[in-house]
Structure formats: structure tokens, C-alpha cells
């Protein structure tokens, strides 16, 4: 996806319905086509909680500040309340491992199933 620096408000994005990178990734794979164990935030619960909670906070604050506030919900888990707290939670980490990214599965191959669109 295209990288855009300096975007502080979603209304500044050039096009709707398209993904843009406005913050550098919090974690990247240590090998091309890597499975969940190749990503530090997917391999370790503590790292996952730290990185995902911080990133969820950014999303929640930006969307809540819109003229018409947008409330984000998790589309990966069956139930979730409080996106900012939920995204880094053990339940979300387990659901990703069990339902979407089993051992040996390339994260890149299933990324489109996980990202909320």
C-alpha cells in the first residue's frame, strides 16, 4: 500500500476505500513469506500486547475525532468491546493463531482476511 507521511486526519487521505501506510509497521517479518513465528509481535504475547494496544489507540483516537465519530470493532473475534483494549488482548492473539494464522501459514497469504476493510 502507498506510504503517506504527515497524515494526522483520515480526511487528508487522497482516496476512500484504499489502504495507506501512515505509520511505519510496528513489527516486520524476519524472513520473506514468514509465518507467525517470523513476526516478533505475533510470536510473543507480551510484544503483541504492547505493540497492538499502542497502534489500536492511534486508530481509535483518530477515528473518534472525526466530525461523525467512527467506532471501531474487531472483525476477527466473535465478541469484543473496547477496541483499544481488545486488540492487544490474549483472546485476540489466540484467535489469530487458532483461526487465521496456523503454524507454517504465510502471514502475507492471509493478511487480506485479517485486516478490517
PDB file of C-alpha atoms in Angstrom:
ATOM      1  CA  UNK A   1       0.000   0.000   0.000  1.00  0.00           C
ATOM      2  CA  UNK A   2       1.163   3.563  -0.637  1.00  0.00           C
ATOM      3  CA  UNK A   3       3.087   5.293   2.154  1.00  0.00           C
ATOM      4  CA  UNK A   4       1.995   8.766   3.247  1.00  0.00           C
ATOM      5  CA  UNK A   5       3.844  10.818   5.840  1.00  0.00           C
ATOM      6  CA  UNK A   6       2.322  13.591   7.899  1.00  0.00           C
ATOM      7  CA  UNK A   7      -1.288  12.422   7.727  1.00  0.00           C
ATOM      8  CA  UNK A   8      -2.973  13.324  11.009  1.00  0.00           C
ATOM      9  CA  UNK A   9      -6.602  13.021   9.931  1.00  0.00           C
ATOM     10  CA  UNK A  10      -8.275  10.366   7.745  1.00  0.00           C
ATOM     11  CA  UNK A  11      -9.977  13.118   5.729  1.00  0.00           C
ATOM     12  CA  UNK A  12      -6.493  14.009   4.399  1.00  0.00           C
ATOM     13  CA  UNK A  13      -6.214  10.673   2.587  1.00  0.00           C
ATOM     14  CA  UNK A  14      -6.417  11.062  -1.190  1.00  0.00           C
ATOM     15  CA  UNK A  15      -8.912   8.256  -1.846  1.00  0.00           C
ATOM     16  CA  UNK A  16     -11.593   6.336   0.071  1.00  0.00           C
ATOM     17  CA  UNK A  17     -11.648   2.543   0.134  1.00  0.00           C
ATOM     18  CA  UNK A  18      -7.887   2.185  -0.226  1.00  0.00           C
ATOM     19  CA  UNK A  19      -5.251   1.252   2.353  1.00  0.00           C
ATOM     20  CA  UNK A  20      -2.453   3.729   3.066  1.00  0.00           C
ATOM     21  CA  UNK A  21       0.514   3.389   5.392  1.00  0.00           C
ATOM     22  CA  UNK A  22       0.557   6.467   7.632  1.00  0.00           C
ATOM     23  CA  UNK A  23       2.760   4.936  10.352  1.00  0.00           C
ATOM     24  CA  UNK A  24       5.693   2.608   9.849  1.00  0.00           C
ATOM     25  CA  UNK A  25       4.936  -1.023  10.746  1.00  0.00           C
ATOM     26  CA  UNK A  26       5.369  -1.836  14.424  1.00  0.00           C
ATOM     27  CA  UNK A  27       6.754  -5.242  13.522  1.00  0.00           C
ATOM     28  CA  UNK A  28       8.028  -6.849  10.333  1.00  0.00           C
ATOM     29  CA  UNK A  29       8.859 -10.410   9.389  1.00  0.00           C
ATOM     30  CA  UNK A  30      12.409 -11.566   9.847  1.00  0.00           C
ATOM     31  CA  UNK A  31      12.078 -13.602   6.615  1.00  0.00           C
ATOM     32  CA  UNK A  32      10.191 -13.245   3.347  1.00  0.00           C
ATOM     33  CA  UNK A  33       6.897 -15.157   3.319  1.00  0.00           C
ATOM     34  CA  UNK A  34       7.281 -15.821   7.033  1.00  0.00           C
ATOM     35  CA  UNK A  35       4.735 -17.488   9.268  1.00  0.00           C
ATOM     36  CA  UNK A  36       3.536 -16.057  12.580  1.00  0.00           C
ATOM     37  CA  UNK A  37       6.752 -17.047  14.354  1.00  0.00           C
ATOM     38  CA  UNK A  38       8.680 -14.770  11.965  1.00  0.00           C
ATOM     39  CA  UNK A  39       6.914 -11.675  13.295  1.00  0.00           C
ATOM     40  CA  UNK A  40       8.010 -10.534  16.772  1.00  0.00           C
ATOM     41  CA  UNK A  41       4.526  -9.244  17.681  1.00  0.00           C
ATOM     42  CA  UNK A  42       2.809 -12.483  16.635  1.00  0.00           C
ATOM     43  CA  UNK A  43       5.368 -14.801  18.200  1.00  0.00           C
ATOM     44  CA  UNK A  44       5.281 -13.301  21.699  1.00  0.00           C
ATOM     45  CA  UNK A  45       2.149 -12.355  23.650  1.00  0.00           C
ATOM     46  CA  UNK A  46       3.828  -9.568  25.626  1.00  0.00           C
ATOM     47  CA  UNK A  47       5.194  -7.908  22.483  1.00  0.00           C
ATOM     48  CA  UNK A  48       1.822  -8.352  20.772  1.00  0.00           C
ATOM     49  CA  UNK A  49       0.021  -6.650  23.652  1.00  0.00           C
ATOM     50  CA  UNK A  50       2.454  -3.744  23.769  1.00  0.00           C
ATOM     51  CA  UNK A  51       2.510  -3.055  20.024  1.00  0.00           C
ATOM     52  CA  UNK A  52      -1.143  -3.738  19.202  1.00  0.00           C
ATOM     53  CA  UNK A  53      -2.545  -1.760  22.137  1.00  0.00           C
ATOM     54  CA  UNK A  54      -0.456   1.267  21.152  1.00  0.00           C
ATOM     55  CA  UNK A  55      -1.493   1.019  17.487  1.00  0.00           C
ATOM     56  CA  UNK A  56      -5.155   0.485  18.374  1.00  0.00           C
ATOM     57  CA  UNK A  57      -5.004   3.631  20.495  1.00  0.00           C
ATOM     58  CA  UNK A  58      -3.831   5.640  17.483  1.00  0.00           C
ATOM     59  CA  UNK A  59      -6.672   4.296  15.317  1.00  0.00           C
ATOM     60  CA  UNK A  60      -9.334   4.833  17.979  1.00  0.00           C
ATOM     61  CA  UNK A  61      -8.275   8.413  18.686  1.00  0.00           C
ATOM     62  CA  UNK A  62      -8.080   9.390  15.010  1.00  0.00           C
ATOM     63  CA  UNK A  63     -11.462   7.902  14.139  1.00  0.00           C
ATOM     64  CA  UNK A  64     -13.191   9.179  17.286  1.00  0.00           C
ATOM     65  CA  UNK A  65     -12.083  12.729  16.482  1.00  0.00           C
ATOM     66  CA  UNK A  66     -13.924  12.804  13.173  1.00  0.00           C
ATOM     67  CA  UNK A  67     -16.867  15.130  12.580  1.00  0.00           C
ATOM     68  CA  UNK A  68     -19.010  11.997  12.715  1.00  0.00           C
ATOM     69  CA  UNK A  69     -17.089   9.714  15.130  1.00  0.00           C
ATOM     70  CA  UNK A  70     -16.340   6.201  13.922  1.00  0.00           C
ATOM     71  CA  UNK A  71     -16.477   3.392  16.484  1.00  0.00           C
ATOM     72  CA  UNK A  72     -14.090   0.579  15.534  1.00  0.00           C
ATOM     73  CA  UNK A  73     -14.976  -3.069  16.156  1.00  0.00           C
ATOM     74  CA  UNK A  74     -12.922  -6.228  15.805  1.00  0.00           C
ATOM     75  CA  UNK A  75     -13.990  -8.362  12.838  1.00  0.00           C
ATOM     76  CA  UNK A  76     -11.617 -11.197  13.772  1.00  0.00           C
ATOM     77  CA  UNK A  77     -13.119 -12.188  17.129  1.00  0.00           C
ATOM     78  CA  UNK A  78     -16.724 -13.175  17.772  1.00  0.00           C
ATOM     79  CA  UNK A  79     -17.075 -10.670  20.597  1.00  0.00           C
ATOM     80  CA  UNK A  80     -15.102  -7.630  21.546  1.00  0.00           C
ATOM     81  CA  UNK A  81     -15.751  -4.475  23.477  1.00  0.00           C
ATOM     82  CA  UNK A  82     -13.342  -1.582  23.667  1.00  0.00           C
ATOM     83  CA  UNK A  83     -11.204  -1.913  20.539  1.00  0.00           C
ATOM     84  CA  UNK A  84      -8.196  -0.233  22.125  1.00  0.00           C
ATOM     85  CA  UNK A  85      -8.088  -2.724  24.999  1.00  0.00           C
ATOM     86  CA  UNK A  86      -9.241  -5.711  22.951  1.00  0.00           C
ATOM     87  CA  UNK A  87      -6.761  -5.578  20.075  1.00  0.00           C
ATOM     88  CA  UNK A  88      -3.748  -6.330  22.280  1.00  0.00           C
ATOM     89  CA  UNK A  89      -5.589  -8.841  24.468  1.00  0.00           C
ATOM     90  CA  UNK A  90      -4.762 -12.516  24.861  1.00  0.00           C
ATOM     91  CA  UNK A  91      -8.121 -13.515  23.315  1.00  0.00           C
ATOM     92  CA  UNK A  92      -7.363 -11.617  20.097  1.00  0.00           C
ATOM     93  CA  UNK A  93      -3.827 -13.087  19.916  1.00  0.00           C
ATOM     94  CA  UNK A  94      -5.185 -16.626  20.427  1.00  0.00           C
ATOM     95  CA  UNK A  95      -7.920 -16.153  17.815  1.00  0.00           C
ATOM     96  CA  UNK A  96      -5.361 -15.028  15.236  1.00  0.00           C
ATOM     97  CA  UNK A  97      -3.231 -18.094  15.967  1.00  0.00           C
ATOM     98  CA  UNK A  98      -6.070 -20.605  16.040  1.00  0.00           C
ATOM     99  CA  UNK A  99      -8.336 -19.401  13.223  1.00  0.00           C
ATOM    100  CA  UNK A 100      -6.282 -17.332  10.816  1.00  0.00           C
ATOM    101  CA  UNK A 101      -2.548 -17.986  11.047  1.00  0.00           C
ATOM    102  CA  UNK A 102      -1.810 -21.621  11.911  1.00  0.00           C
ATOM    103  CA  UNK A 103       1.820 -22.758  12.232  1.00  0.00           C
ATOM    104  CA  UNK A 104       3.584 -22.678   8.887  1.00  0.00           C
ATOM    105  CA  UNK A 105       0.996 -20.417   7.189  1.00  0.00           C
ATOM    106  CA  UNK A 106       2.449 -17.363   5.451  1.00  0.00           C
ATOM    107  CA  UNK A 107       1.114 -14.210   7.120  1.00  0.00           C
ATOM    108  CA  UNK A 108       1.198 -12.388   3.775  1.00  0.00           C
ATOM    109  CA  UNK A 109      -1.096 -15.042   2.260  1.00  0.00           C
ATOM    110  CA  UNK A 110      -3.847 -14.451   4.848  1.00  0.00           C
ATOM    111  CA  UNK A 111      -3.303 -10.758   5.635  1.00  0.00           C
ATOM    112  CA  UNK A 112      -6.274  -9.699   3.473  1.00  0.00           C
ATOM    113  CA  UNK A 113      -8.571 -11.924   5.583  1.00  0.00           C
ATOM    114  CA  UNK A 114      -7.478 -10.312   8.837  1.00  0.00           C
ATOM    115  CA  UNK A 115      -7.351  -6.593   8.087  1.00  0.00           C
ATOM    116  CA  UNK A 116     -10.606  -4.831   8.621  1.00  0.00           C
ATOM    117  CA  UNK A 117     -11.890  -3.243   5.465  1.00  0.00           C
TER     118      UNK A 117
END
